[in-house]
Amino acid sequence: MSHFIQLHLLTAYPPANLNRDDLGRPKTAIMGGAKRLRVSSQSLKRTWRTSALFEEAVGQHRGMRTKQVGVQAATRLQEKGVKEKDAKAWATEIAKVFGDVSKGELETSQLVHVGPEEQAAVDALVEKLADEQRAPEKEDLKLLRHKPSAVDIALFGRMLAASPAYNVEAACQVAHAITVHAAEVEDDYFTAVDDLNSGDEHRGAAHVGEAGFGAGLFYGYVCIDRRQLIENLDGDVALADRAIAALVEAAVKTSPKGKQNSFGSRAHASYALAETGGQQPRSLSAAFLRPVAGQDQALDAIARLERQAQAFDAAYGPGADKRFIVAADPDYPEPQLSGRVLKGSLSELIDFLSSEQ
């Protein structure tokens, strides 16, 4: 059974502001002495795990990241006839299971990723407390699970500062995506017109503003530790297979949601290289230390990526047992990689990864 799955993606985004910094402008990074556009791993992971593709693929095996476990518990207790004061006190005890709670508050101080079994346990406890009209006891508050069946928790992990025994080690690492070429943030000067302004008195705009944006071809990297994922899912290999398929499809077909209504920057990956094996994982970002230039950036970037993989193979030995390529560039030639390399569609890639189980 292969230990690691590595996914290398090239995705071209037209003008967009998919992931903003504290000033509301697209995020950037300096690499190889050149400024690049960047999409953070946090943005990518949230995009993937909350996408319709991911939700449909994993069904009920999906967690909820929230501060409001106590808030929701208090609301349901009151709906079932518990007095407001008691409901808030009992819900506070429930919330403290998942994290620190400030005095007089119901929200946890940090976001917590709650698995479906844990949420079901909270719901059942709320019912019990309301029926019996009593506060929770110590035995009632054993709500956490060491290995929840939520595949997003299994993939991306969770940290519970108040209950570290229930932390989950992430089985998936995601790099910040960066452009393979030098890029600059540009400004869109825009105006809005009042529809009821006839122009008889003045022809000025009702609103004037600016919005930062950028465009580019991004390199993304994902590494999945298959053994860790199966362990996180308590040995459920079939569920791990579904999780991997869902993540791969979401990664190649979904886009971050930032400013989509203004830019409509939806993109599928132009190229995906999947690698499987037990070798030490490594990114291929070194291929783009020298920024890609010229008018044929997609094919140049693909060639750089494949040459870099070959260079690592030559220097350190084969970086993977098998490789699979999905290429959506109509001018892509045959793969320039050595070893066992397959090429096909996304569905064939997913079948390939499943067969590696």
mmCIF file of C-alpha atoms in Angstrom:
data_model
loop_
_atom_site.group_PDB
_atom_site.id
_atom_site.type_symbol
_atom_site.label_atom_id
_atom_site.label_comp_id
_atom_site.label_asym_id
_atom_site.label_seq_id
_atom_site.Cartn_x
_atom_site.Cartn_y
_atom_site.Cartn_z
ATOM 1 C CA MET A 1 0.000 0.000 0.000
ATOM 2 C CA SER A 2 1.407 3.406 -0.976
ATOM 3 C CA HIS A 3 2.122 5.652 1.952
ATOM 4 C CA PHE A 4 1.903 9.119 0.404
ATOM 5 C CA ILE A 5 -0.163 10.797 -2.290
ATOM 6 C CA GLN A 6 1.249 14.046 -3.652
ATOM 7 C CA LEU A 7 -0.748 16.332 -5.922
ATOM 8 C CA HIS A 8 0.844 19.104 -7.978
ATOM 9 C CA LEU A 9 -1.577 21.545 -9.612
ATOM 10 C CA LEU A 10 -1.302 24.349 -12.145
ATOM 11 C CA THR A 11 -4.411 26.537 -12.169
ATOM 12 C CA ALA A 12 -4.909 29.724 -14.194
ATOM 13 C CA TYR A 13 -7.093 32.342 -12.513
ATOM 14 C CA PRO A 14 -8.254 35.360 -14.542
ATOM 15 C CA PRO A 15 -8.478 38.763 -12.745
ATOM 16 C CA ALA A 16 -9.659 38.153 -9.183
ATOM 17 C CA ASN A 17 -9.219 38.881 -5.490
ATOM 18 C CA LEU A 18 -9.760 35.367 -4.205
ATOM 19 C CA ASN A 19 -7.922 35.684 -0.898
ATOM 20 C CA ARG A 20 -7.446 39.100 0.711
ATOM 21 C CA ASP A 21 -4.934 40.450 3.216
ATOM 22 C CA ASP A 22 -5.689 42.838 6.095
ATOM 23 C CA LEU A 23 -5.926 45.732 3.629
ATOM 24 C CA GLY A 24 -8.405 43.923 1.388
ATOM 25 C CA ARG A 25 -5.853 43.357 -1.382
ATOM 26 C CA PRO A 26 -4.776 40.031 -2.919
ATOM 27 C CA LYS A 27 -2.145 38.233 -0.866
ATOM 28 C CA THR A 28 1.423 38.161 -2.191
ATOM 29 C CA ALA A 29 4.773 36.490 -1.525
ATOM 30 C CA ILE A 30 8.376 37.036 -2.642
ATOM 31 C CA MET A 31 9.998 33.986 -4.232
ATOM 32 C CA GLY A 32 13.121 33.876 -6.354
ATOM 33 C CA GLY A 33 13.464 37.632 -5.917
ATOM 34 C CA ALA A 34 10.132 38.301 -7.612
ATOM 35 C CA LYS A 35 6.734 39.201 -6.219
ATOM 36 C CA ARG A 36 4.076 36.540 -6.712
ATOM 37 C CA LEU A 37 0.350 36.421 -6.066
ATOM 38 C CA ARG A 38 -0.613 33.969 -3.322
ATOM 39 C CA VAL A 39 -3.680 32.086 -2.098
ATOM 40 C CA SER A 40 -3.270 30.854 1.474
ATOM 41 C CA SER A 41 -3.629 27.212 2.440
ATOM 42 C CA GLN A 42 -6.349 28.190 4.931
ATOM 43 C CA SER A 43 -8.426 29.669 2.107
ATOM 44 C CA LEU A 44 -7.912 26.605 -0.082
ATOM 45 C CA LYS A 45 -8.785 24.079 2.637
ATOM 46 C CA ARG A 46 -11.972 25.907 3.573
ATOM 47 C CA THR A 47 -12.938 26.171 -0.110
ATOM 48 C CA TRP A 48 -12.500 22.437 -0.587
ATOM 49 C CA ARG A 49 -14.153 21.141 2.574
ATOM 50 C CA THR A 50 -17.201 23.423 2.262
ATOM 51 C CA SER A 51 -17.699 22.834 -1.478
ATOM 52 C CA ALA A 52 -20.811 21.067 -2.739
ATOM 53 C CA LEU A 53 -18.569 18.459 -4.373
ATOM 54 C CA PHE A 54 -16.950 17.572 -1.062
ATOM 55 C CA GLU A 55 -20.217 17.585 0.896
ATOM 56 C CA GLU A 56 -21.964 15.326 -1.603
ATOM 57 C CA ALA A 57 -19.028 12.912 -1.701
ATOM 58 C CA VAL A 58 -18.629 12.405 2.046
ATOM 59 C CA GLY A 59 -22.236 12.797 3.176
ATOM 60 C CA GLN A 60 -22.686 12.808 6.936
ATOM 61 C CA HIS A 61 -18.965 12.206 7.481
ATOM 62 C CA ARG A 62 -18.223 15.909 7.696
ATOM 63 C CA GLY A 63 -17.487 18.092 10.698
ATOM 64 C CA MET A 64 -18.518 21.597 11.688
ATOM 65 C CA ARG A 65 -16.003 24.299 12.640
ATOM 66 C CA THR A 66 -17.611 26.726 15.059
ATOM 67 C CA LYS A 67 -17.478 28.656 18.327
ATOM 68 C CA GLN A 68 -21.206 28.281 18.882
ATOM 69 C CA VAL A 69 -21.728 24.816 20.365
ATOM 70 C CA GLY A 70 -22.859 26.437 23.624
ATOM 71 C CA VAL A 71 -24.986 29.066 21.890
ATOM 72 C CA GLN A 72 -26.907 26.430 19.944
ATOM 73 C CA ALA A 73 -27.300 24.223 23.043
ATOM 74 C CA ALA A 74 -28.744 27.135 25.045
ATOM 75 C CA THR A 75 -31.190 27.971 22.259
ATOM 76 C CA ARG A 76 -32.441 24.380 22.017
ATOM 77 C CA LEU A 77 -32.774 24.089 25.799
ATOM 78 C CA GLN A 78 -34.945 27.216 25.892
ATOM 79 C CA GLU A 79 -37.029 25.927 23.000
ATOM 80 C CA LYS A 80 -37.711 22.838 25.121
ATOM 81 C CA GLY A 81 -38.985 24.883 28.048
ATOM 82 C CA VAL A 82 -35.863 25.325 30.178
ATOM 83 C CA LYS A 83 -35.628 28.701 31.895
ATOM 84 C CA GLU A 84 -33.175 31.099 30.229
ATOM 85 C CA LYS A 85 -30.873 31.317 33.270
ATOM 86 C CA ASP A 86 -30.639 27.533 33.600
ATOM 87 C CA ALA A 87 -30.300 27.022 29.859
ATOM 88 C CA LYS A 88 -27.307 29.360 29.683
ATOM 89 C CA ALA A 89 -25.664 27.821 32.752
ATOM 90 C CA TRP A 90 -26.084 24.253 31.484
ATOM 91 C CA ALA A 91 -25.002 25.191 27.946
ATOM 92 C CA THR A 92 -21.888 26.872 29.355
ATOM 93 C CA GLU A 93 -20.858 23.547 30.909
ATOM 94 C CA ILE A 94 -21.346 21.864 27.537
ATOM 95 C CA ALA A 95 -19.310 24.549 25.745
ATOM 96 C CA LYS A 96 -16.426 24.177 28.231
ATOM 97 C CA VAL A 97 -15.944 20.606 27.014
ATOM 98 C CA PHE A 98 -14.832 22.014 23.658
ATOM 99 C CA GLY A 99 -12.787 25.014 24.771
ATOM 100 C CA ASP A 100 -12.327 27.935 27.119
ATOM 101 C CA VAL A 101 -15.388 30.108 27.670
ATOM 102 C CA SER A 102 -15.172 33.665 29.017
ATOM 103 C CA LYS A 103 -17.348 34.549 32.000
ATOM 104 C CA GLY A 104 -20.860 35.441 30.889
ATOM 105 C CA GLU A 105 -20.268 34.086 27.370
ATOM 106 C CA LEU A 106 -21.524 30.976 25.595
ATOM 107 C CA GLU A 107 -19.072 30.943 22.693
ATOM 108 C CA THR A 108 -15.717 29.194 23.009
ATOM 109 C CA SER A 109 -12.728 31.490 22.710
ATOM 110 C CA GLN A 110 -11.437 29.507 19.728
ATOM 111 C CA LEU A 111 -13.020 27.766 16.778
ATOM 112 C CA VAL A 112 -13.381 24.048 17.343
ATOM 113 C CA HIS A 113 -13.911 21.336 14.747
ATOM 114 C CA VAL A 114 -16.793 19.163 15.954
ATOM 115 C CA GLY A 115 -17.349 15.682 14.538
ATOM 116 C CA PRO A 116 -20.834 14.325 13.719
ATOM 117 C CA GLU A 117 -20.770 11.857 16.651
ATOM 118 C CA GLU A 118 -19.825 14.685 19.009
ATOM 119 C CA GLN A 119 -22.620 16.916 17.754
ATOM 120 C CA ALA A 120 -25.045 13.996 18.103
ATOM 121 C CA ALA A 121 -23.854 13.500 21.682
ATOM 122 C CA VAL A 122 -24.484 17.194 22.428
ATOM 123 C CA ASP A 123 -27.978 16.980 20.907
ATOM 124 C CA ALA A 124 -28.785 13.866 22.931
ATOM 125 C CA LEU A 125 -27.568 15.528 26.138
ATOM 126 C CA VAL A 126 -29.701 18.608 25.463
ATOM 127 C CA GLU A 127 -32.747 16.347 25.102
ATOM 128 C CA LYS A 128 -31.894 14.516 28.324
ATOM 129 C CA LEU A 129 -31.349 17.663 30.366
ATOM 130 C CA ALA A 130 -34.561 19.235 29.110
ATOM 131 C CA ASP A 131 -36.579 16.080 29.838
ATOM 132 C CA GLU A 132 -35.117 15.661 33.319
ATOM 133 C CA GLN A 133 -34.927 19.391 34.093
ATOM 134 C CA ARG A 134 -31.454 19.225 35.598
ATOM 135 C CA ALA A 135 -27.910 20.454 35.096
ATOM 136 C CA PRO A 136 -25.331 18.225 33.415
ATOM 137 C CA GLU A 137 -23.190 15.993 35.620
ATOM 138 C CA LYS A 138 -19.562 15.009 35.057
ATOM 139 C CA GLU A 139 -20.510 11.723 33.384
ATOM 140 C CA ASP A 140 -22.859 13.554 31.006
ATOM 141 C CA LEU A 141 -20.044 15.711 29.665
ATOM 142 C CA LYS A 142 -17.996 12.954 28.030
ATOM 143 C CA LEU A 143 -18.843 14.329 24.600
ATOM 144 C CA LEU A 144 -15.511 14.253 22.759
ATOM 145 C CA ARG A 145 -14.297 11.377 20.598
ATOM 146 C CA HIS A 146 -10.671 10.423 19.906
ATOM 147 C CA LYS A 147 -11.383 9.414 16.298
ATOM 148 C CA PRO A 148 -14.467 11.192 14.931
ATOM 149 C CA SER A 149 -15.627 9.983 11.523
ATOM 150 C CA ALA A 150 -15.488 13.479 9.990
ATOM 151 C CA VAL A 151 -13.159 13.200 7.011
ATOM 152 C CA ASP A 152 -12.306 16.919 7.085
ATOM 153 C CA ILE A 153 -11.046 16.529 10.666
ATOM 154 C CA ALA A 154 -9.117 13.406 9.628
ATOM 155 C CA LEU A 155 -7.570 15.253 6.683
ATOM 156 C CA PHE A 156 -6.837 18.656 8.195
ATOM 157 C CA GLY A 157 -6.613 17.788 11.894
ATOM 158 C CA ARG A 158 -7.793 19.716 14.917
ATOM 159 C CA MET A 159 -6.259 21.214 18.048
ATOM 160 C CA LEU A 160 -8.177 21.370 21.320
ATOM 161 C CA ALA A 161 -6.114 23.379 23.789
ATOM 162 C CA ALA A 162 -8.465 22.515 26.664
ATOM 163 C CA SER A 163 -8.490 18.757 25.856
ATOM 164 C CA PRO A 164 -5.252 17.862 24.018
ATOM 165 C CA ALA A 165 -5.948 14.127 24.357
ATOM 166 C CA TYR A 166 -8.598 14.619 21.660
ATOM 167 C CA ASN A 167 -6.337 16.425 19.199
ATOM 168 C CA VAL A 168 -6.187 14.899 15.711
ATOM 169 C CA GLU A 169 -2.947 14.904 13.716
ATOM 170 C CA ALA A 170 -3.592 16.207 10.189
ATOM 171 C CA ALA A 171 -3.162 13.611 7.446
ATOM 172 C CA CYS A 172 -3.005 16.266 4.731
ATOM 173 C CA GLN A 173 -0.615 19.167 4.240
ATOM 174 C CA VAL A 174 -1.500 21.998 1.852
ATOM 175 C CA ALA A 175 0.946 24.612 0.562
ATOM 176 C CA HIS A 176 0.094 28.223 -0.138
ATOM 177 C CA ALA A 177 -0.514 28.473 -3.882
ATOM 178 C CA ILE A 178 1.732 30.997 -5.669
ATOM 179 C CA THR A 179 2.013 32.230 -9.231
ATOM 180 C CA VAL A 180 4.749 30.597 -11.292
ATOM 181 C CA HIS A 181 5.598 34.002 -12.737
ATOM 182 C CA ALA A 182 6.159 37.486 -11.385
ATOM 183 C CA ALA A 183 2.882 39.291 -10.716
ATOM 184 C CA GLU A 184 1.660 42.616 -9.393
ATOM 185 C CA VAL A 185 -1.513 43.637 -7.625
ATOM 186 C CA GLU A 186 -3.528 46.023 -9.786
ATOM 187 C CA ASP A 187 -6.377 48.382 -8.886
ATOM 188 C CA ASP A 188 -9.857 48.411 -10.340
ATOM 189 C CA TYR A 189 -11.321 51.928 -10.188
ATOM 190 C CA PHE A 190 -15.077 51.538 -10.316
ATOM 191 C CA THR A 191 -18.199 53.657 -10.046
ATOM 192 C CA ALA A 192 -21.864 52.993 -9.335
ATOM 193 C CA VAL A 193 -24.700 54.993 -10.857
ATOM 194 C CA ASP A 194 -27.979 55.898 -9.152
ATOM 195 C CA ASP A 195 -30.722 54.477 -11.388
ATOM 196 C CA LEU A 196 -33.073 57.312 -10.388
ATOM 197 C CA ASN A 197 -30.591 60.025 -11.290
ATOM 198 C CA SER A 198 -31.809 61.419 -14.617
ATOM 199 C CA GLY A 199 -28.628 63.422 -15.117
ATOM 200 C CA ASP A 200 -30.507 66.714 -15.319
ATOM 201 C CA GLU A 201 -28.900 68.137 -12.191
ATOM 202 C CA HIS A 202 -25.588 66.294 -12.071
ATOM 203 C CA ARG A 203 -23.931 63.443 -13.911
ATOM 204 C CA GLY A 204 -21.604 62.315 -11.137
ATOM 205 C CA ALA A 205 -21.457 58.778 -9.825
ATOM 206 C CA ALA A 206 -23.348 57.810 -6.689
ATOM 207 C CA HIS A 207 -20.348 55.826 -5.483
ATOM 208 C CA VAL A 208 -16.651 55.656 -6.381
ATOM 209 C CA GLY A 209 -14.281 52.983 -5.139
ATOM 210 C CA GLU A 210 -11.174 50.910 -5.760
ATOM 211 C CA ALA A 211 -10.588 47.170 -5.481
ATOM 212 C CA GLY A 212 -7.289 45.333 -5.742
ATOM 213 C CA PHE A 213 -7.016 42.327 -8.056
ATOM 214 C CA GLY A 214 -4.500 40.131 -9.812
ATOM 215 C CA ALA A 215 -4.315 37.327 -12.362
ATOM 216 C CA GLY A 216 -1.942 34.446 -12.843
ATOM 217 C CA LEU A 217 -1.053 30.794 -13.196
ATOM 218 C CA PHE A 218 -0.755 29.279 -9.713
ATOM 219 C CA TYR A 219 1.235 26.266 -8.553
ATOM 220 C CA GLY A 220 -0.443 24.328 -5.753
ATOM 221 C CA TYR A 221 0.811 21.374 -3.740
ATOM 222 C CA VAL A 222 -1.071 18.853 -1.582
ATOM 223 C CA CYS A 223 0.377 15.896 0.325
ATOM 224 C CA ILE A 224 -1.790 13.189 1.895
ATOM 225 C CA ASP A 225 -0.376 10.669 4.359
ATOM 226 C CA ARG A 226 -2.597 7.708 3.547
ATOM 227 C CA ARG A 227 -1.670 5.693 6.626
ATOM 228 C CA GLN A 228 -2.349 8.634 8.941
ATOM 229 C CA LEU A 229 -5.696 9.232 7.251
ATOM 230 C CA ILE A 230 -6.789 5.616 7.713
ATOM 231 C CA GLU A 231 -5.629 5.709 11.327
ATOM 232 C CA ASN A 232 -7.538 8.952 11.930
ATOM 233 C CA LEU A 233 -10.670 7.280 10.547
ATOM 234 C CA ASP A 234 -10.262 4.350 12.930
ATOM 235 C CA GLY A 235 -9.165 1.947 10.196
ATOM 236 C CA ASP A 236 -12.039 2.656 7.785
ATOM 237 C CA VAL A 237 -10.235 2.215 4.452
ATOM 238 C CA ALA A 238 -13.376 2.714 2.341
ATOM 239 C CA LEU A 239 -14.082 6.057 4.019
ATOM 240 C CA ALA A 240 -10.462 7.115 3.551
ATOM 241 C CA ASP A 241 -10.844 6.277 -0.161
ATOM 242 C CA ARG A 242 -13.943 8.507 -0.352
ATOM 243 C CA ALA A 243 -12.111 11.290 1.475
ATOM 244 C CA ILE A 244 -9.178 11.218 -0.944
ATOM 245 C CA ALA A 245 -11.463 11.186 -3.990
ATOM 246 C CA ALA A 246 -13.514 14.080 -2.607
ATOM 247 C CA LEU A 247 -10.457 16.166 -1.804
ATOM 248 C CA VAL A 248 -8.807 15.588 -5.187
ATOM 249 C CA GLU A 249 -11.962 16.476 -7.115
ATOM 250 C CA ALA A 250 -12.544 19.600 -5.032
ATOM 251 C CA ALA A 251 -8.909 20.674 -5.400
ATOM 252 C CA VAL A 252 -8.954 20.534 -9.209
ATOM 253 C CA LYS A 253 -12.489 21.864 -9.791
ATOM 254 C CA THR A 254 -13.333 24.500 -7.156
ATOM 255 C CA SER A 255 -12.146 28.073 -6.602
ATOM 256 C CA PRO A 256 -11.929 30.248 -3.470
ATOM 257 C CA LYS A 257 -15.032 32.397 -3.021
ATOM 258 C CA GLY A 258 -13.429 35.777 -2.356
ATOM 259 C CA LYS A 259 -15.027 38.572 -4.472
ATOM 260 C CA GLN A 260 -16.498 36.020 -6.889
ATOM 261 C CA ASN A 261 -19.589 38.173 -7.473
ATOM 262 C CA SER A 262 -17.345 40.979 -8.715
ATOM 263 C CA PHE A 263 -14.871 38.915 -10.744
ATOM 264 C CA GLY A 264 -16.431 35.520 -11.519
ATOM 265 C CA SER A 265 -12.961 33.966 -11.459
ATOM 266 C CA ARG A 266 -13.856 30.286 -11.638
ATOM 267 C CA ALA A 267 -11.138 27.911 -12.791
ATOM 268 C CA HIS A 268 -10.330 24.234 -13.133
ATOM 269 C CA ALA A 269 -6.753 23.022 -12.915
ATOM 270 C CA SER A 270 -5.021 23.078 -16.291
ATOM 271 C CA TYR A 271 -2.653 20.335 -15.170
ATOM 272 C CA ALA A 272 -2.545 17.872 -12.284
ATOM 273 C CA LEU A 273 0.329 15.516 -11.503
ATOM 274 C CA ALA A 274 -0.406 12.875 -8.865
ATOM 275 C CA GLU A 275 2.406 10.837 -7.334
ATOM 276 C CA THR A 276 2.082 7.781 -5.069
ATOM 277 C CA GLY A 277 4.684 5.900 -3.076
ATOM 278 C CA GLY A 278 6.463 5.634 0.228
ATOM 279 C CA GLN A 279 9.187 8.140 -0.596
ATOM 280 C CA GLN A 280 9.784 11.268 1.464
ATOM 281 C CA PRO A 281 7.374 13.929 0.123
ATOM 282 C CA ARG A 282 8.754 17.037 -1.594
ATOM 283 C CA SER A 283 7.212 20.029 -3.281
ATOM 284 C CA LEU A 284 8.183 20.891 -6.846
ATOM 285 C CA SER A 285 8.028 24.644 -6.189
ATOM 286 C CA ALA A 286 11.774 24.880 -6.868
ATOM 287 C CA ALA A 287 10.830 24.639 -10.549
ATOM 288 C CA PHE A 288 9.603 28.226 -10.328
ATOM 289 C CA LEU A 289 12.409 29.933 -8.407
ATOM 290 C CA ARG A 290 13.182 31.575 -11.734
ATOM 291 C CA PRO A 291 9.846 33.111 -12.758
ATOM 292 C CA VAL A 292 8.257 31.752 -15.909
ATOM 293 C CA ALA A 293 8.144 34.412 -18.623
ATOM 294 C CA GLY A 294 6.954 34.625 -22.199
ATOM 295 C CA GLN A 295 3.658 34.067 -23.963
ATOM 296 C CA ASP A 296 3.254 30.325 -23.403
ATOM 297 C CA GLN A 297 3.349 30.168 -19.629
ATOM 298 C CA ALA A 298 1.131 27.112 -19.149
ATOM 299 C CA LEU A 299 3.191 24.724 -21.286
ATOM 300 C CA ASP A 300 6.439 26.272 -20.043
ATOM 301 C CA ALA A 301 5.312 25.773 -16.448
ATOM 302 C CA ILE A 302 4.340 22.143 -17.115
ATOM 303 C CA ALA A 303 7.724 21.488 -18.726
ATOM 304 C CA ARG A 304 9.481 23.109 -15.762
ATOM 305 C CA LEU A 305 7.473 20.999 -13.316
ATOM 306 C CA GLU A 306 8.225 17.729 -15.068
ATOM 307 C CA ARG A 307 11.931 18.595 -15.478
ATOM 308 C CA GLN A 308 12.160 19.401 -11.781
ATOM 309 C CA ALA A 309 10.621 16.040 -10.870
ATOM 310 C CA GLN A 310 13.178 14.319 -13.111
ATOM 311 C CA ALA A 311 16.018 16.351 -11.576
ATOM 312 C CA PHE A 312 15.003 15.309 -8.067
ATOM 313 C CA ASP A 313 14.743 11.701 -9.250
ATOM 314 C CA ALA A 314 18.239 11.864 -10.736
ATOM 315 C CA ALA A 315 19.717 13.431 -7.607
ATOM 316 C CA TYR A 316 17.942 11.489 -4.863
ATOM 317 C CA GLY A 317 16.342 8.459 -6.485
ATOM 318 C CA PRO A 318 12.749 8.006 -7.697
ATOM 319 C CA GLY A 319 10.391 10.401 -5.938
ATOM 320 C CA ALA A 320 7.367 8.177 -6.519
ATOM 321 C CA ASP A 321 6.466 4.616 -7.427
ATOM 322 C CA LYS A 322 3.754 5.696 -9.870
ATOM 323 C CA ARG A 323 2.582 8.928 -11.441
ATOM 324 C CA PHE A 324 -0.692 9.948 -13.083
ATOM 325 C CA ILE A 325 -1.265 13.098 -15.149
ATOM 326 C CA VAL A 326 -4.495 14.922 -15.951
ATOM 327 C CA ALA A 327 -3.860 17.609 -18.564
ATOM 328 C CA ALA A 328 -6.581 20.029 -19.684
ATOM 329 C CA ASP A 329 -4.271 22.097 -21.892
ATOM 330 C CA PRO A 330 -5.173 21.238 -25.520
ATOM 331 C CA ASP A 331 -1.533 21.652 -26.592
ATOM 332 C CA TYR A 332 -0.016 19.435 -23.912
ATOM 333 C CA PRO A 333 2.336 16.843 -25.462
ATOM 334 C CA GLU A 334 3.194 13.444 -24.053
ATOM 335 C CA PRO A 335 4.578 13.402 -20.471
ATOM 336 C CA GLN A 336 8.300 14.051 -20.211
ATOM 337 C CA LEU A 337 8.637 11.983 -17.029
ATOM 338 C CA SER A 338 10.433 8.698 -16.632
ATOM 339 C CA GLY A 339 9.179 5.641 -14.751
ATOM 340 C CA ARG A 340 5.583 4.436 -14.481
ATOM 341 C CA VAL A 341 3.467 7.335 -15.754
ATOM 342 C CA LEU A 342 -0.206 7.169 -16.730
ATOM 343 C CA LYS A 343 -2.316 9.879 -18.328
ATOM 344 C CA GLY A 344 -6.091 10.234 -18.411
ATOM 345 C CA SER A 345 -9.173 11.947 -17.052
ATOM 346 C CA LEU A 346 -10.047 13.005 -13.499
ATOM 347 C CA SER A 347 -12.303 9.964 -13.014
ATOM 348 C CA GLU A 348 -9.446 7.711 -14.133
ATOM 349 C CA LEU A 349 -7.114 9.498 -11.707
ATOM 350 C CA ILE A 350 -9.533 8.843 -8.854
ATOM 351 C CA ASP A 351 -9.779 5.169 -9.874
ATOM 352 C CA PHE A 352 -5.964 5.068 -9.972
ATOM 353 C CA LEU A 353 -5.719 6.459 -6.435
ATOM 354 C CA SER A 354 -8.400 4.040 -5.207
ATOM 355 C CA SER A 355 -6.523 1.088 -6.669
ATOM 356 C CA GLU A 356 -3.505 2.129 -4.645
ATOM 357 C CA GLN A 357 -5.350 1.250 -1.429
#
